[in-house]
Coordinates of C-alpha atoms and ligand atoms in Angstrom, one line a residue:
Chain A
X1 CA 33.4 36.7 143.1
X2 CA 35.2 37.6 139.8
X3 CA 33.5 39.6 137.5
X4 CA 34.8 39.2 134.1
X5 CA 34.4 41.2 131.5
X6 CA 35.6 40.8 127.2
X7 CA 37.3 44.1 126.1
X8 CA 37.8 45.0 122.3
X9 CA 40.4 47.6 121.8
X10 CA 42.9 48.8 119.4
X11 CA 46.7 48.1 121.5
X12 CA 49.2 49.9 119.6
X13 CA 47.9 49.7 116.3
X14 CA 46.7 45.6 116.7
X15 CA 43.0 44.9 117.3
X16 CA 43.4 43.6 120.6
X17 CA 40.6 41.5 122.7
X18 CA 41.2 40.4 126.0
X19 CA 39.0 39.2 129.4
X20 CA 39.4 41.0 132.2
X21 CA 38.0 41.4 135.9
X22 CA 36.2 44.9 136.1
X23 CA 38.3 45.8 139.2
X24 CA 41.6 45.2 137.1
X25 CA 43.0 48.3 135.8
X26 CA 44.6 48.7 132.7
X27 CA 48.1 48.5 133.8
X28 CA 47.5 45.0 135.1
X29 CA 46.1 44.0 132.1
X30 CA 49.0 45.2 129.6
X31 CA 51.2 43.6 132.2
X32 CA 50.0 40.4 133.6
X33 CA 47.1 39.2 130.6
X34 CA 48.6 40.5 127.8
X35 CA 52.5 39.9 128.7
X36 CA 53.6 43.7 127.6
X37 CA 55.2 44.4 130.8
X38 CA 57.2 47.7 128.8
X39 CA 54.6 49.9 130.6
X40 CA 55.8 49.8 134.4
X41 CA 54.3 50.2 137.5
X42 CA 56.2 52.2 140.4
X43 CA 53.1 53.8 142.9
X44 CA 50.0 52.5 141.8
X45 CA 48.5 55.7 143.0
X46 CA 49.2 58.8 140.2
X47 CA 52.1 60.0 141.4
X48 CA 54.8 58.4 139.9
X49 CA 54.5 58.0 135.7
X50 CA 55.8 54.8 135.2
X51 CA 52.8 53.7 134.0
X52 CA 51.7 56.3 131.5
X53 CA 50.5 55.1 128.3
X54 CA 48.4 57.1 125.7
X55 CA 45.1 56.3 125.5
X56 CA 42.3 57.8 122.7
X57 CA 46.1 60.0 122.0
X58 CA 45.8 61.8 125.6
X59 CA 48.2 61.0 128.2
X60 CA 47.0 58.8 131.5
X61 CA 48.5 56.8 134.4
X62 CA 47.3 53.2 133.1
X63 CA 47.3 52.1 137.0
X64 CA 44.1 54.4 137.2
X65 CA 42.4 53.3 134.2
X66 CA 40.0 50.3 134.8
X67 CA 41.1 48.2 131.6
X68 CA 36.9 48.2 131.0
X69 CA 37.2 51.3 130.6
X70 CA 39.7 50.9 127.5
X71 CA 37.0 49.2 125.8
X72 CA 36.5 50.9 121.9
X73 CA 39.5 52.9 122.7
X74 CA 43.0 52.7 121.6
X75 CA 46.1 52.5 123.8
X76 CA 49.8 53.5 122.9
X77 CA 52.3 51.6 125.3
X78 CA 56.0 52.0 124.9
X79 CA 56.3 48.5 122.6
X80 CA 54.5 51.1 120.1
X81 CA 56.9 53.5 120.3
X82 CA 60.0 52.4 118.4
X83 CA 59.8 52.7 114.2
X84 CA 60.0 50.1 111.6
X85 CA 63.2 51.4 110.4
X86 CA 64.8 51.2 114.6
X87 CA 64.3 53.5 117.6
X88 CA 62.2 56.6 117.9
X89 CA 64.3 59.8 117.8
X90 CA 63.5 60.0 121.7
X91 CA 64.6 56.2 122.7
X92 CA 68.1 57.4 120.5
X93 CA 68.1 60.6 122.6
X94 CA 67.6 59.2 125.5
X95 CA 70.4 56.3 124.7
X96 CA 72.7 59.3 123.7
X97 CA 71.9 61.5 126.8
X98 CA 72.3 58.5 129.1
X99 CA 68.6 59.5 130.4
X100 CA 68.4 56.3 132.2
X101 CA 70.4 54.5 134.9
X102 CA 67.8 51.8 136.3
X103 CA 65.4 52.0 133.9
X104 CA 62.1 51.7 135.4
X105 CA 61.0 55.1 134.6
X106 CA 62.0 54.9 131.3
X107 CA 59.0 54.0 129.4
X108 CA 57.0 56.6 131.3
X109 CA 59.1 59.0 130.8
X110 CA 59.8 58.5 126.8
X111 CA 55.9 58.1 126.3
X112 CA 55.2 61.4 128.1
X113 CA 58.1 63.1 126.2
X114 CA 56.8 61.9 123.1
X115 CA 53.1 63.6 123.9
X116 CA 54.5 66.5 125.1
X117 CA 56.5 66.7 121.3
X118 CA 52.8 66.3 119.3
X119 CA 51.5 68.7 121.2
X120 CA 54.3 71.1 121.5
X121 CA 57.2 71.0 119.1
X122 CA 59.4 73.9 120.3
X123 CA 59.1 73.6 124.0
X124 CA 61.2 75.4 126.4
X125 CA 63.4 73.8 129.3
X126 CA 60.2 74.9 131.5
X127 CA 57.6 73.2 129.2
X128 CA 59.5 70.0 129.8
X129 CA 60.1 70.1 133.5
X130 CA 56.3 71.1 134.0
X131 CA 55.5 68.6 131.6
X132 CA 57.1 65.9 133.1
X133 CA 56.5 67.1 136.9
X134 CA 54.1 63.7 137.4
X135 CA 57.2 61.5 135.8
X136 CA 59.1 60.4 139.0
X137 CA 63.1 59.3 138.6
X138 CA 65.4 58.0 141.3
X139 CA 68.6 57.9 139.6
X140 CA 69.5 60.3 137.0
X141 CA 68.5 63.4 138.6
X142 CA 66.3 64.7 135.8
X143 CA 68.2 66.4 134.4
X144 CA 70.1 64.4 131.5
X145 CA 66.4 63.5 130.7
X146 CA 65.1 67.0 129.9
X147 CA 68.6 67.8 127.8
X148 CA 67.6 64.2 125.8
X149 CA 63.9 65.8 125.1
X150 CA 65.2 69.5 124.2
X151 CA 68.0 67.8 121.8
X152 CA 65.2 65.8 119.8
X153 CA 62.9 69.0 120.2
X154 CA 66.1 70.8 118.7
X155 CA 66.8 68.6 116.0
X156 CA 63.1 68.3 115.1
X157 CA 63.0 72.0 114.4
X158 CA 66.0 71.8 112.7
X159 CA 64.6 69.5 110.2
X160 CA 61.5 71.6 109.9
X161 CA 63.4 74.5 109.0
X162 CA 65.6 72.5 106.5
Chain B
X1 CA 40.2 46.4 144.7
X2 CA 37.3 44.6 145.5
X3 CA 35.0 42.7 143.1
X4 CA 32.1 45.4 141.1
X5 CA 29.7 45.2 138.6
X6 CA 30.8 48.0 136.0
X7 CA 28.4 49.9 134.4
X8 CA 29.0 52.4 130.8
X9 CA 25.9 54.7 130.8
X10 CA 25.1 56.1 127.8
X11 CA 22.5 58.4 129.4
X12 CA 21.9 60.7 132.3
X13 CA 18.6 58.5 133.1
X14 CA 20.5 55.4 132.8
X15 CA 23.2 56.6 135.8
X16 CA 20.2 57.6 137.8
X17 CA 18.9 54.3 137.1
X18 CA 22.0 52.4 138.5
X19 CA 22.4 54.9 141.2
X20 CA 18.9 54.6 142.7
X21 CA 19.2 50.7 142.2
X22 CA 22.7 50.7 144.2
X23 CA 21.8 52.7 146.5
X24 CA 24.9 53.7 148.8
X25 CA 26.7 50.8 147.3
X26 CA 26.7 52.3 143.6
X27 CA 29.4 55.4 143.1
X28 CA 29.5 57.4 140.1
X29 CA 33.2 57.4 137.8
X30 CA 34.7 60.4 136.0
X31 CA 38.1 60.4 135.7
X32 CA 38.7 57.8 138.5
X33 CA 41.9 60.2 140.2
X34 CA 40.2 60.1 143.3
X35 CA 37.6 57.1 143.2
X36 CA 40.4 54.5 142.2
X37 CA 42.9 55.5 144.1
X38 CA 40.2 55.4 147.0
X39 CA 38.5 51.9 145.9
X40 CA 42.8 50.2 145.8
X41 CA 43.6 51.6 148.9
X42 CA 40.5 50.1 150.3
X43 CA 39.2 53.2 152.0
X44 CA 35.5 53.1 149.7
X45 CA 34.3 49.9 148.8
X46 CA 31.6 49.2 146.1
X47 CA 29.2 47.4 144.4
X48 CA 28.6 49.1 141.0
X49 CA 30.5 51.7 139.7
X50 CA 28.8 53.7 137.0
X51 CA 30.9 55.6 134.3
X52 CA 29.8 58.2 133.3
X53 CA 31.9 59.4 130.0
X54 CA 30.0 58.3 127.3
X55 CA 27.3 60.4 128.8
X56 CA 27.2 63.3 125.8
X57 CA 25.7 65.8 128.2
X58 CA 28.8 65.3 130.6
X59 CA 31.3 65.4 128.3
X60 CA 30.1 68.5 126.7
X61 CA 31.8 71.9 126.6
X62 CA 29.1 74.2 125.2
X63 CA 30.2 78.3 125.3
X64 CA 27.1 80.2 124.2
X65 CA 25.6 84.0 125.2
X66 CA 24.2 82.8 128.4
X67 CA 27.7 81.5 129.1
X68 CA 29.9 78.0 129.6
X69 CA 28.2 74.3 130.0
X70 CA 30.8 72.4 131.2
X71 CA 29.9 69.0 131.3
X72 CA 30.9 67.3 134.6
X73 CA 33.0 64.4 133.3
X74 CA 35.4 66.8 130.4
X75 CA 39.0 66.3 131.7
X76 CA 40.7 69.3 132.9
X77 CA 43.2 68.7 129.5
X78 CA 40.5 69.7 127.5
X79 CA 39.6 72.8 129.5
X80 CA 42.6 74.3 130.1
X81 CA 43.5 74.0 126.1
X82 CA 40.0 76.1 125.3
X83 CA 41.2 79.4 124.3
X84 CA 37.3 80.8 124.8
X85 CA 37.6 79.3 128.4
X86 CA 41.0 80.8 129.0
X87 CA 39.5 83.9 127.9
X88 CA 36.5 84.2 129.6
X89 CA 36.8 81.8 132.8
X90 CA 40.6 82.3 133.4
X91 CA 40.6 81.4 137.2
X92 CA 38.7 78.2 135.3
X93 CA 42.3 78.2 133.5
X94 CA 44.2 78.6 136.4
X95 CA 42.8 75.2 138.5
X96 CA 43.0 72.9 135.4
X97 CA 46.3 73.7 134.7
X98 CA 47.5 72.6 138.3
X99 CA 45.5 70.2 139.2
X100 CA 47.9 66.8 139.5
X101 CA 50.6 66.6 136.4
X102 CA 49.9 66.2 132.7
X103 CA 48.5 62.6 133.0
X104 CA 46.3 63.3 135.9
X105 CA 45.2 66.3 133.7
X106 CA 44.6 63.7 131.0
X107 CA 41.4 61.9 133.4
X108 CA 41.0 64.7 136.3
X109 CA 37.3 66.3 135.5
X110 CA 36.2 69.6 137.9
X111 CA 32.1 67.2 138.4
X112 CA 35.0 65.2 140.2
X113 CA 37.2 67.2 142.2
X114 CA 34.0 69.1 143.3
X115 CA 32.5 65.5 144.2
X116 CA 34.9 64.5 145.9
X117 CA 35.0 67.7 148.5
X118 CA 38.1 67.6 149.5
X119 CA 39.2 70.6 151.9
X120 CA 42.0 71.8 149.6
X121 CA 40.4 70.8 146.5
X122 CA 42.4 73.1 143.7
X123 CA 39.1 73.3 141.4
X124 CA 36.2 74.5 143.7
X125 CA 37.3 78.0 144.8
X126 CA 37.5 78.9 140.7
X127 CA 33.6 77.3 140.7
X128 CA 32.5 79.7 143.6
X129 CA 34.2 82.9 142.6
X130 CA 33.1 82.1 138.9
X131 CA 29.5 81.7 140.3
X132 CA 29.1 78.5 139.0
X133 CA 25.7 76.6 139.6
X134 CA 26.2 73.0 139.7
X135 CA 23.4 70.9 137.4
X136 CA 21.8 67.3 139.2
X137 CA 19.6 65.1 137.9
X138 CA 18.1 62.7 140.2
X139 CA 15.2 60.4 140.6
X140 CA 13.0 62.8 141.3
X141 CA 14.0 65.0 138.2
X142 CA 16.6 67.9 138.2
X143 CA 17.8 70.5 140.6
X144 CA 20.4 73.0 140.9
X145 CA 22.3 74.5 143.6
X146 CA 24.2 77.5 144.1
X147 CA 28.2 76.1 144.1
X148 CA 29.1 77.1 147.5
X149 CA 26.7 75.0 149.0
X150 CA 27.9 71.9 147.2
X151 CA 30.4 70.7 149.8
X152 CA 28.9 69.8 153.0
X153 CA 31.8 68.3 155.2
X154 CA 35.2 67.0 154.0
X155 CA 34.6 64.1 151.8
X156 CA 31.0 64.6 151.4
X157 CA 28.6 66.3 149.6
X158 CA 25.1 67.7 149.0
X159 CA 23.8 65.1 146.3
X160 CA 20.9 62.9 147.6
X161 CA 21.2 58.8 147.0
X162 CA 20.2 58.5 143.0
X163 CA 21.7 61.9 142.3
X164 CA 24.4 62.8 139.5
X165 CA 26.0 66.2 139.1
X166 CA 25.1 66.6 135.3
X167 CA 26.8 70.0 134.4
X168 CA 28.3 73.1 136.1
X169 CA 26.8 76.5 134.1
X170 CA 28.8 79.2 134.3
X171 CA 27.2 82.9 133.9
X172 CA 28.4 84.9 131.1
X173 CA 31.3 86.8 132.7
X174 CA 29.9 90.6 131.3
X175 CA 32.4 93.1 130.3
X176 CA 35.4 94.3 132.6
X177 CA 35.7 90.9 134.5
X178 CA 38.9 89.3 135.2
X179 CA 39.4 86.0 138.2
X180 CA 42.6 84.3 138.9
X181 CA 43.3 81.2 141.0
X182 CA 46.3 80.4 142.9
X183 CA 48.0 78.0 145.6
X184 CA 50.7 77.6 147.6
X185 CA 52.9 74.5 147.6
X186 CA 55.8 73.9 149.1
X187 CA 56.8 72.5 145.6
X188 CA 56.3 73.8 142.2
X189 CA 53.9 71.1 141.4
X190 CA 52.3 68.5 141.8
X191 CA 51.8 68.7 145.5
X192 CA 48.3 69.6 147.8
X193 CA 47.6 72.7 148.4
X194 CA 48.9 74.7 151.6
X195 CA 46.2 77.3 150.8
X196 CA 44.4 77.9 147.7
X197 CA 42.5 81.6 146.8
X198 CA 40.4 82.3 144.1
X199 CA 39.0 85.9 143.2
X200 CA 37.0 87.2 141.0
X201 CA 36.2 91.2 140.2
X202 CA 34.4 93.4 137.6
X203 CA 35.7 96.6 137.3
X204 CA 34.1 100.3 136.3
X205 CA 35.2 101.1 132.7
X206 CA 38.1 103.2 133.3
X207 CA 39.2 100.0 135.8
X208 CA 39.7 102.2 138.6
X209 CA 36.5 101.0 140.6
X210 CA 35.4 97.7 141.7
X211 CA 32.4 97.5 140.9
X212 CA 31.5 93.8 142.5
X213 CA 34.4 90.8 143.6
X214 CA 33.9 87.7 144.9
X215 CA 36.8 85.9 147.2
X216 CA 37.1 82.1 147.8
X217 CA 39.4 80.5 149.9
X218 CA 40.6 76.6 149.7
X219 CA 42.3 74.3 152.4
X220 CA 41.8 76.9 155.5
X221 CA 38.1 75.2 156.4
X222 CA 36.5 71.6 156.5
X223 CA 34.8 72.5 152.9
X224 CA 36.0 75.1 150.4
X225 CA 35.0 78.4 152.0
X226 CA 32.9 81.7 150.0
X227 CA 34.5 84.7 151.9
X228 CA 31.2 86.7 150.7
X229 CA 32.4 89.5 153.2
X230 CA 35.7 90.1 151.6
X231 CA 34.2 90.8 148.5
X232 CA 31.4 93.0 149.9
X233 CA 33.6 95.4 151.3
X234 CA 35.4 95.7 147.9
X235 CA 32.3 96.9 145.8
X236 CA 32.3 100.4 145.1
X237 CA 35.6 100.8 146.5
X238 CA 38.9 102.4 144.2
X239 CA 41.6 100.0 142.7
X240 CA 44.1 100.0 145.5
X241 CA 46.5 98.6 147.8
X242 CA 44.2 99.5 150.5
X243 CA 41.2 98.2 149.3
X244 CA 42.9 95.0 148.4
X245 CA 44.3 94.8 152.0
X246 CA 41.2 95.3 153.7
X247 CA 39.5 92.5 151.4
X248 CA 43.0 90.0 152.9
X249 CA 42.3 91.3 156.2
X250 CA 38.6 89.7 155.7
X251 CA 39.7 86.7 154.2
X252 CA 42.5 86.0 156.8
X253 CA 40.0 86.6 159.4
X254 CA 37.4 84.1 158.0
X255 CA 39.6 81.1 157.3
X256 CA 39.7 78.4 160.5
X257 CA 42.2 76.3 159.6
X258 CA 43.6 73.3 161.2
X259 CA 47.8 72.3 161.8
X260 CA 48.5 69.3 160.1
X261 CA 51.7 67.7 157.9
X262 CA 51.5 70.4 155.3
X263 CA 51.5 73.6 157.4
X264 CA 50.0 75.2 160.9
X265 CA 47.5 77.4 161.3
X266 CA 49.5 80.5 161.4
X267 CA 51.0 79.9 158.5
X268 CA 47.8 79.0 156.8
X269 CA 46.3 82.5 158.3
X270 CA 48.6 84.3 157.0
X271 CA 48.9 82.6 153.5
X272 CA 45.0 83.4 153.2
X273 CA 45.8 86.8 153.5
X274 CA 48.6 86.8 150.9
X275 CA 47.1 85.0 148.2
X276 CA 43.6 86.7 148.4
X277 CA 45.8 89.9 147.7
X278 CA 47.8 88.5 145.3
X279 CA 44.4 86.6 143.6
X280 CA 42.9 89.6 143.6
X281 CA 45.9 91.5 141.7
X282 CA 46.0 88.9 138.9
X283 CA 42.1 89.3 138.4
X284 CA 42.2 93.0 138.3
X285 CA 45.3 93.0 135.6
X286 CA 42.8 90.6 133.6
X287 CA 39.9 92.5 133.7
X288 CA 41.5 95.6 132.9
X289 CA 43.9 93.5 130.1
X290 CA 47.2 95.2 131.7
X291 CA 49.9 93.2 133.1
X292 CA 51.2 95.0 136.8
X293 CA 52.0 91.8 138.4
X294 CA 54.2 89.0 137.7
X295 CA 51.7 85.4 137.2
X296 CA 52.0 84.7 141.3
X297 CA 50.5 88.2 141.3
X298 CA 53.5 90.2 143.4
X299 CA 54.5 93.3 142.2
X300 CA 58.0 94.5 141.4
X301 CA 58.9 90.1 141.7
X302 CA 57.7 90.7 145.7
X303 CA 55.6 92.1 147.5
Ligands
LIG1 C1 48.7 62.1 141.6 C2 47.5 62.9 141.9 C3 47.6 64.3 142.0 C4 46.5 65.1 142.2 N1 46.7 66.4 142.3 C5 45.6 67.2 142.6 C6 45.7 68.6 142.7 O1 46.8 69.2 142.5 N2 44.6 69.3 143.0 C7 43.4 68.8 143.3 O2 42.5 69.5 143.5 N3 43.3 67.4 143.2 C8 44.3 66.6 142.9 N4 44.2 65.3 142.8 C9 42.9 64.7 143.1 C10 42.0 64.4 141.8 O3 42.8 64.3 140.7 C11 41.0 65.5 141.6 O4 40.2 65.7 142.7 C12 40.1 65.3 140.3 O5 39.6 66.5 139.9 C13 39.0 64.3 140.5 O6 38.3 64.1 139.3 P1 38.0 62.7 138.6 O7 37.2 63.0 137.4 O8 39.2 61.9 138.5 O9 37.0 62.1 139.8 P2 36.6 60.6 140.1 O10 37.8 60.0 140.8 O11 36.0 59.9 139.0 O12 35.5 61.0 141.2 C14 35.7 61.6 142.4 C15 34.5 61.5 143.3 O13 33.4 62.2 142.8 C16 32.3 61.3 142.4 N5 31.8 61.7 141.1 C17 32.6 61.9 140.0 N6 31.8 62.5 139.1 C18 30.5 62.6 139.6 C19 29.3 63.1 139.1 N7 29.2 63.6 137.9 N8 28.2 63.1 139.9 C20 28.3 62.7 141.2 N9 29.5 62.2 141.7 C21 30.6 62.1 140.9 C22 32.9 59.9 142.4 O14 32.0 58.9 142.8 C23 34.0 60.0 143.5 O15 33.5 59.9 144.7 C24 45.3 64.5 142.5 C25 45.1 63.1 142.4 C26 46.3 62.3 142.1 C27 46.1 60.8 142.0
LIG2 S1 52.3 53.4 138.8 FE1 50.9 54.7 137.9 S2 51.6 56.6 138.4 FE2 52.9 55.3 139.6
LIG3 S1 66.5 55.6 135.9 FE1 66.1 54.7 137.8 S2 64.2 55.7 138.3 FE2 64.8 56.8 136.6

């Protein structure tokens, strides 16, 4: 028996309103009812990242958010992420850097990176790895991604020193 | 996941409400780490699951002079960023810091990870050597109960059907106090813990005596175990490496742990006995506001 529910919430900056099951979490939602399938899922369980998505500005794994739960909220997904004017300085870093081979980390990893940077401007190359410690990646090692987030870090300070 | 009616309480006597009505079929939410991963894998199923975040009362952080309110619900994000709490509470510090990664952090609360009573649970020994009482409301009105008796048997605990753990009160930590929590994993983070120790000491006022410590050992015991003894035979002893061995000694002796996937039981002994030392280091360097040990707590980088 399907329990369905209406959820008002603010999607990346759109007054979004969608009908859900209460057992469907969040990441289903973005993915399979609202047809934003930038936000990935990998585990399922926590572990992995792929899903992470902002929501009320703190950083979560959208596979263990019930999508009830996002009502009244708002929710950041990587389709947010880029600028009118083109990519965020991360996505450019990350293009730059060569951050990605297959992808499907990608999103997790750039929305993380892009909390850690609000929250910490200046980090070192230990605030990123511990940062990103719950953002799994198969194929580039890890380590072209955490030069990508130091070089926007880098560049951001250079500007605020300018 | 399997079909539930989903329930936003707005107040602690509407959760008691739902809970008394559900019966063993209702489950309280916080930050859903444990209960949704439980509910997809299929290991708990229910029929109402109550959340409990827009509860004020469980989302509060209240610091006043008879100490910390910490709401059961507050994600460990917002702990760990409380400069008062990292001041006063640091073993408090220490859990939220490492329990999961950043996003888990995001959802994770403490009235959850003590819930759930899990065995190697990073955020009860900081509760016990903290002396944390935990706060329930039920249907027959409210209750407290001394932390250490909050965990009853891996997986369960010592709330009654229609109870809700409201808040966890922590005493005001008094002058010369320092605590520390730490774990080993195998990896640098998220990972479960090996063996977790928390400790907790107030100190004479030229630091050289302990005056009173508490010791509290994680993943060495079907619940999270209060090694009361250990820190008995530290009160009114000197600052020393002695002391501090004889309290290790104690603690090694009182965890009975079990040989599974992440280590046996010798290793687990003997890890009891290194981190209550090395706990117990880091609280003492707090407490007496010097720094003597590196942030595992060995001296020298070993040790
Ligand atoms: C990837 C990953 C990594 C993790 N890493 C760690 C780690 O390093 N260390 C660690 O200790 N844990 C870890 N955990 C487990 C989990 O995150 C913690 O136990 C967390 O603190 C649980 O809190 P929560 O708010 O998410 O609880 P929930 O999942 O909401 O609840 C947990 C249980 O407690 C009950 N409950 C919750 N609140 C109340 C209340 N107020 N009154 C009564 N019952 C209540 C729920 O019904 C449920 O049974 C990890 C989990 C994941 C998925
Ligand atoms: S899919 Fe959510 S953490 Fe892996
Ligand atoms: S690029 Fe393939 S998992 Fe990260």
């Amino acid at each position: 028996m399907a329990k369905k529910v209406m959820v008002q919430t603010v999607i990346n900056n759109d007054d979004t309103t969608f009908v859900c099951e209460t057992r469907q979490t969040l990441l289903e939602v973005l993915r399979d009812e609202l047809g934003m399938t930038g936000t990935k899922e990998g585990c399922g369980n926590g572990n992995c990242g792929a899903c992470n998505v902002m929501l009320d500005g703190v950083l979560v794994n959208s596979c263990l958010v019930l999508a009830v739960e996002a009502e009244g909220r708002t929710v950041t997904t990587i389709e947010g992420v880029a600028e009118a004017e083109g990519l965020h300085p991360i996505q450019q870093a990350f293009l730059e850097h060569a951050a990605l081979q297959c992808g499907i980390c990608t999103p997790g990893f750039i929305i993380s990176s892009k909390a850690l940077l609000e929250q910490n401007p200046n980090p070192s190359e230990h605030d990123v790895r511990l940062w990103l410690a719950g953002n799994l990646c198969r194929c580039t090692g890890y380590d072209k991604i955490v030069r990508a987030v130091l070089d926007v870090a880098s560049a951001g300070q250079a500007k605020a020193g300018a | 996941m399997q079909a539930f009616d989903f329930v936003s309480a707005r107040s602690v006597d509407e959760v008691v409400a739902a809970l008394a009505a559900g019966g063993e079929r209702a489950r309280p939410l916080s930050g859903g780490t444990d209960l949704l991963t439980q509910l997809k894998e299929g290991r708990r199923a229910y029929e109402t699951v109550v959340d409990l975040k827009r509860i004020p009362e469980l989302m509060e952080i209240r610091i006043g002079t008879d100490g910390l309110w910490l709401g059961a619900s507050v994600p460990c994000h917002l702990i760990n960023k409380n400069a008062d709490i990292q001041k006063m509470y640091p073993a408090l510090h220490d859990s939220t810091g490492l329990i999961g990664g950043t996003q888990i952090q995001g959802r994770a609360s403490l009235g959850g990870n003590l819930c759930n009573a899990s065995p190697a649970a990073d955020g009860i020994p900081n509760l016990i050597v903290h002396s944390v009482t935990a706060h329930i409301a039920g249907p027959n009105g409210s209750r407290t109960l001394a932390v250490e008796d909050f965990c009853v048997a891996p997986g369960r605990n010592a709330l009654q059907s229609g109870e809700v753990l409201v808040a966890l009160q922590f005493p005001a930590p008094g002058k010369n106090f320092g605590a520390a929590y730490l774990r080993f994993i195998p990896r640098n983070e998220m990972d479960i813990a090996v063996v977790g120790a928390g400790a907790s000491v107030v100190l004479s006022d030229d630091g050289q005596t302990i005056q009173s410590a508490r010791i509290s050992l994680g993943a060495v015991a079907p619940t999270p175990l209060f090694v009361k003894a250990a820190g008995e035979a530290l009160a009114g002893q000197p600052v020393s490496e002695e002391t501090l061995e004889k309290a290790a000694q104690i603690a090694q002796e009182a965890a009975k742990p079990i040989s599974d996937m992440r280590g046996t039981i010798a290793q687990r002994k003997h890890l009891s006995g290194v981190l209550t030392k090395r706990a117990l280091r880091i609280a003492i360097d707090r407490a007496r506001g010097t720094s003597t040990v590196d942030s595992l707590g060995r001296l020298n980088g070993n040790g």
